[in-house]
Amino acid sequence: MQGTVATFDGSTRSGVLLLDDGTELAFPARAFDASGLRLLRLGQRVRVERDATGEIIRVTLPTMA
């Protein structure tokens, strides 16, 4: 699943994504930390990975494997 960064707080390392259907999706710091990224910019396109329960476990760039 992919979305666009709507908000990102560097101090808490969490934020909100805007999905293609207009749904807002909050992601926790642990999902950002799992990505290995240093920061996110507003409007940046990202890919979201979820576990079997639907919890967001990783937020990465679409070009990352």
PDB file of N, CA, C and O in Angstrom:
ATOM      1  N   MET A   1       0.848  -1.153   0.000  1.00  0.00           N
ATOM      2  CA  MET A   1       0.000   0.000   0.000  1.00  0.00           C
ATOM      3  C   MET A   1       0.907   1.234   0.000  1.00  0.00           C
ATOM      4  O   MET A   1       1.969   1.229   0.617  1.00  0.00           O
ATOM      5  N   GLN A   2       0.499   2.286  -0.704  1.00  0.00           N
ATOM      6  CA  GLN A   2       1.282   3.506  -0.773  1.00  0.00           C
ATOM      7  C   GLN A   2       0.441   4.701  -0.366  1.00  0.00           C
ATOM      8  O   GLN A   2      -0.784   4.678  -0.439  1.00  0.00           O
ATOM      9  N   GLY A   3       1.119   5.748   0.063  1.00  0.00           N
ATOM     10  CA  GLY A   3       0.455   6.986   0.439  1.00  0.00           C
ATOM     11  C   GLY A   3       1.432   8.143   0.393  1.00  0.00           C
ATOM     12  O   GLY A   3       2.595   7.986   0.025  1.00  0.00           O
ATOM     13  N   THR A   4       0.948   9.304   0.789  1.00  0.00           N
ATOM     14  CA  THR A   4       1.730  10.528   0.795  1.00  0.00           C
ATOM     15  C   THR A   4       1.818  11.041   2.221  1.00  0.00           C
ATOM     16  O   THR A   4       0.829  11.020   2.959  1.00  0.00           O
ATOM     17  N   VAL A   5       2.985  11.520   2.619  1.00  0.00           N
ATOM     18  CA  VAL A   5       3.182  12.035   3.971  1.00  0.00           C
ATOM     19  C   VAL A   5       2.372  13.324   4.139  1.00  0.00           C
ATOM     20  O   VAL A   5       2.601  14.298   3.427  1.00  0.00           O
ATOM     21  N   ALA A   6       1.416  13.299   5.072  1.00  0.00           N
ATOM     22  CA  ALA A   6       0.606  14.482   5.373  1.00  0.00           C
ATOM     23  C   ALA A   6       1.214  15.251   6.546  1.00  0.00           C
ATOM     24  O   ALA A   6       1.244  16.473   6.539  1.00  0.00           O
ATOM     25  N   THR A   7       1.675  14.513   7.562  1.00  0.00           N
ATOM     26  CA  THR A   7       2.362  15.122   8.698  1.00  0.00           C
ATOM     27  C   THR A   7       3.482  14.189   9.134  1.00  0.00           C
ATOM     28  O   THR A   7       3.383  12.963   8.992  1.00  0.00           O
ATOM     29  N   PHE A   8       4.539  14.773   9.672  1.00  0.00           N
ATOM     30  CA  PHE A   8       5.619  13.982  10.269  1.00  0.00           C
ATOM     31  C   PHE A   8       6.267  14.826  11.346  1.00  0.00           C
ATOM     32  O   PHE A   8       6.645  15.973  11.110  1.00  0.00           O
ATOM     33  N   ASP A   9       6.355  14.276  12.549  1.00  0.00           N
ATOM     34  CA  ASP A   9       6.985  14.946  13.679  1.00  0.00           C
ATOM     35  C   ASP A   9       8.319  14.258  13.946  1.00  0.00           C
ATOM     36  O   ASP A   9       8.346  13.116  14.401  1.00  0.00           O
ATOM     37  N   GLY A  10       9.405  14.943  13.641  1.00  0.00           N
ATOM     38  CA  GLY A  10      10.733  14.368  13.811  1.00  0.00           C
ATOM     39  C   GLY A  10      11.081  14.059  15.256  1.00  0.00           C
ATOM     40  O   GLY A  10      11.874  13.157  15.530  1.00  0.00           O
ATOM     41  N   SER A  11      10.481  14.785  16.212  1.00  0.00           N
ATOM     42  CA  SER A  11      10.796  14.529  17.616  1.00  0.00           C
ATOM     43  C   SER A  11      10.126  13.254  18.124  1.00  0.00           C
ATOM     44  O   SER A  11      10.695  12.544  18.950  1.00  0.00           O
ATOM     45  N   THR A  12       8.935  12.954  17.631  1.00  0.00           N
ATOM     46  CA  THR A  12       8.256  11.719  18.044  1.00  0.00           C
ATOM     47  C   THR A  12       8.432  10.598  17.024  1.00  0.00           C
ATOM     48  O   THR A  12       8.092   9.453  17.317  1.00  0.00           O
ATOM     49  N   ARG A  13       8.914  10.940  15.823  1.00  0.00           N
ATOM     50  CA  ARG A  13       9.143  10.000  14.721  1.00  0.00           C
ATOM     51  C   ARG A  13       7.858   9.299  14.280  1.00  0.00           C
ATOM     52  O   ARG A  13       7.864   8.165  13.839  1.00  0.00           O
ATOM     53  N   SER A  14       6.728   9.985  14.419  1.00  0.00           N
ATOM     54  CA  SER A  14       5.441   9.446  13.990  1.00  0.00           C
ATOM     55  C   SER A  14       4.762  10.462  13.089  1.00  0.00           C
ATOM     56  O   SER A  14       5.188  11.609  12.992  1.00  0.00           O
ATOM     57  N   GLY A  15       3.699  10.017  12.419  1.00  0.00           N
ATOM     58  CA  GLY A  15       3.017  10.935  11.524  1.00  0.00           C
ATOM     59  C   GLY A  15       1.744  10.361  10.958  1.00  0.00           C
ATOM     60  O   GLY A  15       1.239   9.332  11.420  1.00  0.00           O
ATOM     61  N   VAL A  16       1.248  11.039   9.924  1.00  0.00           N
ATOM     62  CA  VAL A  16       0.013  10.645   9.267  1.00  0.00           C
ATOM     63  C   VAL A  16       0.246  10.623   7.768  1.00  0.00           C
ATOM     64  O   VAL A  16       0.870  11.527   7.207  1.00  0.00           O
ATOM     65  N   LEU A  17      -0.257   9.566   7.139  1.00  0.00           N
ATOM     66  CA  LEU A  17      -0.189   9.437   5.688  1.00  0.00           C
ATOM     67  C   LEU A  17      -1.572   9.667   5.103  1.00  0.00           C
ATOM     68  O   LEU A  17      -2.583   9.391   5.742  1.00  0.00           O
ATOM     69  N   LEU A  18      -1.612  10.152   3.885  1.00  0.00           N
ATOM     70  CA  LEU A  18      -2.847  10.283   3.140  1.00  0.00           C
ATOM     71  C   LEU A  18      -2.808   9.228   2.046  1.00  0.00           C
ATOM     72  O   LEU A  18      -1.956   9.275   1.152  1.00  0.00           O
ATOM     73  N   LEU A  19      -3.703   8.242   2.144  1.00  0.00           N
ATOM     74  CA  LEU A  19      -3.745   7.165   1.156  1.00  0.00           C
ATOM     75  C   LEU A  19      -4.388   7.661  -0.137  1.00  0.00           C
ATOM     76  O   LEU A  19      -5.030   8.715  -0.159  1.00  0.00           O
ATOM     77  N   ASP A  20      -4.255   6.909  -1.200  1.00  0.00           N
ATOM     78  CA  ASP A  20      -4.772   7.306  -2.507  1.00  0.00           C
ATOM     79  C   ASP A  20      -6.286   7.504  -2.521  1.00  0.00           C
ATOM     80  O   ASP A  20      -6.799   8.291  -3.304  1.00  0.00           O
ATOM     81  N   ASP A  21      -6.996   6.816  -1.626  1.00  0.00           N
ATOM     82  CA  ASP A  21      -8.451   6.959  -1.574  1.00  0.00           C
ATOM     83  C   ASP A  21      -8.893   8.104  -0.650  1.00  0.00           C
ATOM     84  O   ASP A  21     -10.083   8.292  -0.407  1.00  0.00           O
ATOM     85  N   GLY A  22      -7.932   8.851  -0.110  1.00  0.00           N
ATOM     86  CA  GLY A  22      -8.233   9.989   0.751  1.00  0.00           C
ATOM     87  C   GLY A  22      -8.258   9.671   2.231  1.00  0.00           C
ATOM     88  O   GLY A  22      -8.413  10.565   3.060  1.00  0.00           O
ATOM     89  N   THR A  23      -8.078   8.414   2.594  1.00  0.00           N
ATOM     90  CA  THR A  23      -8.077   7.996   3.993  1.00  0.00           C
ATOM     91  C   THR A  23      -6.787   8.435   4.677  1.00  0.00           C
ATOM     92  O   THR A  23      -5.707   8.299   4.115  1.00  0.00           O
ATOM     93  N   GLU A  24      -6.927   8.958   5.897  1.00  0.00           N
ATOM     94  CA  GLU A  24      -5.749   9.284   6.696  1.00  0.00           C
ATOM     95  C   GLU A  24      -5.346   8.055   7.496  1.00  0.00           C
ATOM     96  O   GLU A  24      -6.200   7.349   8.033  1.00  0.00           O
ATOM     97  N   LEU A  25      -4.050   7.808   7.583  1.00  0.00           N
ATOM     98  CA  LEU A  25      -3.530   6.634   8.269  1.00  0.00           C
ATOM     99  C   LEU A  25      -2.342   7.054   9.117  1.00  0.00           C
ATOM    100  O   LEU A  25      -1.310   7.459   8.580  1.00  0.00           O
ATOM    101  N   ALA A  26      -2.505   6.982  10.431  1.00  0.00           N
ATOM    102  CA  ALA A  26      -1.418   7.344  11.345  1.00  0.00           C
ATOM    103  C   ALA A  26      -0.421   6.194  11.450  1.00  0.00           C
ATOM    104  O   ALA A  26      -0.803   5.027  11.402  1.00  0.00           O
ATOM    105  N   PHE A  27       0.868   6.541  11.575  1.00  0.00           N
ATOM    106  CA  PHE A  27       1.877   5.504  11.783  1.00  0.00           C
ATOM    107  C   PHE A  27       2.693   5.839  13.032  1.00  0.00           C
ATOM    108  O   PHE A  27       2.982   6.986  13.304  1.00  0.00           O
ATOM    109  N   PRO A  28       3.052   4.808  13.802  1.00  0.00           N
ATOM    110  CA  PRO A  28       3.789   5.004  15.048  1.00  0.00           C
ATOM    111  C   PRO A  28       5.298   5.107  14.804  1.00  0.00           C
ATOM    112  O   PRO A  28       5.806   4.756  13.738  1.00  0.00           O
ATOM    113  N   ALA A  29       6.005   5.547  15.824  1.00  0.00           N
ATOM    114  CA  ALA A  29       7.456   5.692  15.745  1.00  0.00           C
ATOM    115  C   ALA A  29       8.139   4.365  15.416  1.00  0.00           C
ATOM    116  O   ALA A  29       9.098   4.338  14.639  1.00  0.00           O
ATOM    117  N   ARG A  30       7.647   3.267  15.954  1.00  0.00           N
ATOM    118  CA  ARG A  30       8.315   1.973  15.698  1.00  0.00           C
ATOM    119  C   ARG A  30       8.263   1.593  14.223  1.00  0.00           C
ATOM    120  O   ARG A  30       9.168   0.955  13.709  1.00  0.00           O
ATOM    121  N   ALA A  31       7.212   2.003  13.499  1.00  0.00           N
ATOM    122  CA  ALA A  31       7.124   1.721  12.061  1.00  0.00           C
ATOM    123  C   ALA A  31       8.132   2.576  11.301  1.00  0.00           C
ATOM    124  O   ALA A  31       8.753   2.108  10.345  1.00  0.00           O
ATOM    125  N   PHE A  32       8.307   3.823  11.720  1.00  0.00           N
ATOM    126  CA  PHE A  32       9.320   4.679  11.097  1.00  0.00           C
ATOM    127  C   PHE A  32      10.709   4.162  11.419  1.00  0.00           C
ATOM    128  O   PHE A  32      11.568   4.072  10.544  1.00  0.00           O
ATOM    129  N   ASP A  33      10.963   3.801  12.667  1.00  0.00           N
ATOM    130  CA  ASP A  33      12.272   3.295  13.076  1.00  0.00           C
ATOM    131  C   ASP A  33      12.659   2.038  12.312  1.00  0.00           C
ATOM    132  O   ASP A  33      13.827   1.829  11.991  1.00  0.00           O
ATOM    133  N   ALA A  34      11.693   1.186  11.985  1.00  0.00           N
ATOM    134  CA  ALA A  34      11.957  -0.052  11.252  1.00  0.00           C
ATOM    135  C   ALA A  34      12.382   0.217   9.810  1.00  0.00           C
ATOM    136  O   ALA A  34      12.957  -0.651   9.158  1.00  0.00           O
ATOM    137  N   SER A  35      12.124   1.423   9.324  1.00  0.00           N
ATOM    138  CA  SER A  35      12.428   1.744   7.930  1.00  0.00           C
ATOM    139  C   SER A  35      13.901   2.004   7.684  1.00  0.00           C
ATOM    140  O   SER A  35      14.376   1.847   6.568  1.00  0.00           O
ATOM    141  N   GLY A  36      14.610   2.470   8.711  1.00  0.00           N
ATOM    142  CA  GLY A  36      16.003   2.849   8.519  1.00  0.00           C
ATOM    143  C   GLY A  36      16.163   4.254   7.948  1.00  0.00           C
ATOM    144  O   GLY A  36      17.269   4.719   7.717  1.00  0.00           O
ATOM    145  N   LEU A  37      15.037   4.953   7.715  1.00  0.00           N
ATOM    146  CA  LEU A  37      15.090   6.316   7.193  1.00  0.00           C
ATOM    147  C   LEU A  37      15.471   7.289   8.306  1.00  0.00           C
ATOM    148  O   LEU A  37      15.263   7.015   9.487  1.00  0.00           O
ATOM    149  N   ARG A  38      15.977   8.449   7.910  1.00  0.00           N
ATOM    150  CA  ARG A  38      16.344   9.480   8.884  1.00  0.00           C
ATOM    151  C   ARG A  38      15.262  10.530   9.048  1.00  0.00           C
ATOM    152  O   ARG A  38      15.150  11.139  10.103  1.00  0.00           O
ATOM    153  N   LEU A  39      14.472  10.767   7.990  1.00  0.00           N
ATOM    154  CA  LEU A  39      13.395  11.742   8.065  1.00  0.00           C
ATOM    155  C   LEU A  39      12.433  11.542   6.913  1.00  0.00           C
ATOM    156  O   LEU A  39      12.722  10.817   5.969  1.00  0.00           O
ATOM    157  N   LEU A  40      11.287  12.176   7.018  1.00  0.00           N
ATOM    158  CA  LEU A  40      10.295  12.189   5.940  1.00  0.00           C
ATOM    159  C   LEU A  40       9.915  13.637   5.678  1.00  0.00           C
ATOM    160  O   LEU A  40       9.898  14.455   6.593  1.00  0.00           O
ATOM    161  N   ARG A  41       9.613  13.943   4.430  1.00  0.00           N
ATOM    162  CA  ARG A  41       9.183  15.289   4.043  1.00  0.00           C
ATOM    163  C   ARG A  41       7.693  15.268   3.735  1.00  0.00           C
ATOM    164  O   ARG A  41       7.179  14.283   3.196  1.00  0.00           O
ATOM    165  N   LEU A  42       7.013  16.374   4.017  1.00  0.00           N
ATOM    166  CA  LEU A  42       5.606  16.489   3.658  1.00  0.00           C
ATOM    167  C   LEU A  42       5.467  16.338   2.154  1.00  0.00           C
ATOM    168  O   LEU A  42       6.265  16.877   1.390  1.00  0.00           O
ATOM    169  N   GLY A  43       4.488  15.570   1.720  1.00  0.00           N
ATOM    170  CA  GLY A  43       4.263  15.334   0.298  1.00  0.00           C
ATOM    171  C   GLY A  43       5.073  14.192  -0.285  1.00  0.00           C
ATOM    172  O   GLY A  43       4.888  13.835  -1.448  1.00  0.00           O
ATOM    173  N   GLN A  44       5.961  13.618   0.507  1.00  0.00           N
ATOM    174  CA  GLN A  44       6.797  12.510   0.024  1.00  0.00           C
ATOM    175  C   GLN A  44       5.959  11.241  -0.106  1.00  0.00           C
ATOM    176  O   GLN A  44       5.124  10.926   0.732  1.00  0.00           O
ATOM    177  N   ARG A  45       6.183  10.510  -1.168  1.00  0.00           N
ATOM    178  CA  ARG A  45       5.483   9.254  -1.422  1.00  0.00           C
ATOM    179  C   ARG A  45       6.175   8.139  -0.648  1.00  0.00           C
ATOM    180  O   ARG A  45       7.407   8.020  -0.667  1.00  0.00           O
ATOM    181  N   VAL A  46       5.403   7.304   0.063  1.00  0.00           N
ATOM    182  CA  VAL A  46       5.955   6.209   0.849  1.00  0.00           C
ATOM    183  C   VAL A  46       5.127   4.941   0.654  1.00  0.00           C
ATOM    184  O   VAL A  46       3.979   4.990   0.222  1.00  0.00           O
ATOM    185  N   ARG A  47       5.747   3.839   1.007  1.00  0.00           N
ATOM    186  CA  ARG A  47       5.078   2.535   0.983  1.00  0.00           C
ATOM    187  C   ARG A  47       4.884   2.091   2.439  1.00  0.00           C
ATOM    188  O   ARG A  47       5.763   2.294   3.276  1.00  0.00           O
ATOM    189  N   VAL A  48       3.744   1.479   2.732  1.00  0.00           N
ATOM    190  CA  VAL A  48       3.411   1.042   4.083  1.00  0.00           C
ATOM    191  C   VAL A  48       3.309  -0.474   4.095  1.00  0.00           C
ATOM    192  O   VAL A  48       2.677  -1.065   3.222  1.00  0.00           O
ATOM    193  N   GLU A  49       3.926  -1.084   5.095  1.00  0.00           N
ATOM    194  CA  GLU A  49       3.806  -2.527   5.279  1.00  0.00           C
ATOM    195  C   GLU A  49       3.030  -2.782   6.565  1.00  0.00           C
ATOM    196  O   GLU A  49       3.268  -2.115   7.574  1.00  0.00           O
ATOM    197  N   ARG A  50       2.108  -3.738   6.511  1.00  0.00           N
ATOM    198  CA  ARG A  50       1.303  -4.103   7.682  1.00  0.00           C
ATOM    199  C   ARG A  50       1.531  -5.563   8.045  1.00  0.00           C
ATOM    200  O   ARG A  50       1.885  -6.371   7.197  1.00  0.00           O
ATOM    201  N   ASP A  51       1.267  -5.889   9.315  1.00  0.00           N
ATOM    202  CA  ASP A  51       1.348  -7.286   9.730  1.00  0.00           C
ATOM    203  C   ASP A  51      -0.021  -7.943   9.547  1.00  0.00           C
ATOM    204  O   ASP A  51      -0.955  -7.326   9.025  1.00  0.00           O
ATOM    205  N   ALA A  52      -0.151  -9.164   9.987  1.00  0.00           N
ATOM    206  CA  ALA A  52      -1.392  -9.924   9.793  1.00  0.00           C
ATOM    207  C   ALA A  52      -2.584  -9.298  10.509  1.00  0.00           C
ATOM    208  O   ALA A  52      -3.728  -9.492  10.101  1.00  0.00           O
ATOM    209  N   THR A  53      -2.331  -8.521  11.560  1.00  0.00           N
ATOM    210  CA  THR A  53      -3.418  -7.882  12.302  1.00  0.00           C
ATOM    211  C   THR A  53      -3.789  -6.515  11.724  1.00  0.00           C
ATOM    212  O   THR A  53      -4.734  -5.888  12.186  1.00  0.00           O
ATOM    213  N   GLY A  54      -3.026  -6.051  10.727  1.00  0.00           N
ATOM    214  CA  GLY A  54      -3.297  -4.759  10.107  1.00  0.00           C
ATOM    215  C   GLY A  54      -2.491  -3.614  10.681  1.00  0.00           C
ATOM    216  O   GLY A  54      -2.599  -2.481  10.216  1.00  0.00           O
ATOM    217  N   GLU A  55      -1.684  -3.891  11.699  1.00  0.00           N
ATOM    218  CA  GLU A  55      -0.860  -2.846  12.308  1.00  0.00           C
ATOM    219  C   GLU A  55       0.275  -2.452  11.352  1.00  0.00           C
ATOM    220  O   GLU A  55       0.883  -3.312  10.717  1.00  0.00           O
ATOM    221  N   ILE A  56       0.553  -1.178  11.260  1.00  0.00           N
ATOM    222  CA  ILE A  56       1.643  -0.701  10.407  1.00  0.00           C
ATOM    223  C   ILE A  56       2.964  -1.055  11.081  1.00  0.00           C
ATOM    224  O   ILE A  56       3.199  -0.694  12.234  1.00  0.00           O
ATOM    225  N   ILE A  57       3.804  -1.777  10.357  1.00  0.00           N
ATOM    226  CA  ILE A  57       5.080  -2.208  10.931  1.00  0.00           C
ATOM    227  C   ILE A  57       6.287  -1.552  10.276  1.00  0.00           C
ATOM    228  O   ILE A  57       7.386  -1.591  10.815  1.00  0.00           O
ATOM    229  N   ARG A  58       6.084  -0.919   9.102  1.00  0.00           N
ATOM    230  CA  ARG A  58       7.218  -0.315   8.411  1.00  0.00           C
ATOM    231  C   ARG A  58       6.731   0.714   7.401  1.00  0.00           C
ATOM    232  O   ARG A  58       5.746   0.478   6.710  1.00  0.00           O
ATOM    233  N   VAL A  59       7.413   1.851   7.364  1.00  0.00           N
ATOM    234  CA  VAL A  59       7.142   2.898   6.381  1.00  0.00           C
ATOM    235  C   VAL A  59       8.438   3.104   5.616  1.00  0.00           C
ATOM    236  O   VAL A  59       9.463   3.444   6.199  1.00  0.00           O
ATOM    237  N   THR A  60       8.415   2.860   4.305  1.00  0.00           N
ATOM    238  CA  THR A  60       9.630   2.972   3.495  1.00  0.00           C
ATOM    239  C   THR A  60       9.359   3.780   2.230  1.00  0.00           C
ATOM    240  O   THR A  60       8.226   4.091   1.913  1.00  0.00           O
ATOM    241  N   LEU A  61      10.426   4.063   1.514  1.00  0.00           N
ATOM    242  CA  LEU A  61      10.292   4.702   0.222  1.00  0.00           C
ATOM    243  C   LEU A  61       9.886   3.651  -0.795  1.00  0.00           C
ATOM    244  O   LEU A  61      10.307   2.483  -0.689  1.00  0.00           O
ATOM    245  N   PRO A  62       9.095   4.001  -1.799  1.00  0.00           N
ATOM    246  CA  PRO A  62       8.641   3.010  -2.784  1.00  0.00           C
ATOM    247  C   PRO A  62       9.780   2.324  -3.529  1.00  0.00           C
ATOM    248  O   PRO A  62       9.627   1.210  -3.994  1.00  0.00           O
ATOM    249  N   THR A  63      10.926   2.965  -3.598  1.00  0.00           N
ATOM    250  CA  THR A  63      12.067   2.387  -4.331  1.00  0.00           C
ATOM    251  C   THR A  63      12.883   1.430  -3.491  1.00  0.00           C
ATOM    252  O   THR A  63      13.759   0.759  -3.996  1.00  0.00           O
ATOM    253  N   MET A  64      12.602   1.348  -2.159  1.00  0.00           N
ATOM    254  CA  MET A  64      13.350   0.454  -1.286  1.00  0.00           C
ATOM    255  C   MET A  64      12.727  -0.935  -1.281  1.00  0.00           C
ATOM    256  O   MET A  64      11.514  -1.069  -1.333  1.00  0.00           O
ATOM    257  N   ALA A  65      13.560  -1.942  -1.186  1.00  0.00           N
ATOM    258  CA  ALA A  65      13.050  -3.321  -1.137  1.00  0.00           C
ATOM    259  C   ALA A  65      12.720  -3.735   0.275  1.00  0.00           C
ATOM    260  O   ALA A  65      13.084  -3.184   1.207  1.00  0.00           O
TER     261      ALA A  65
END
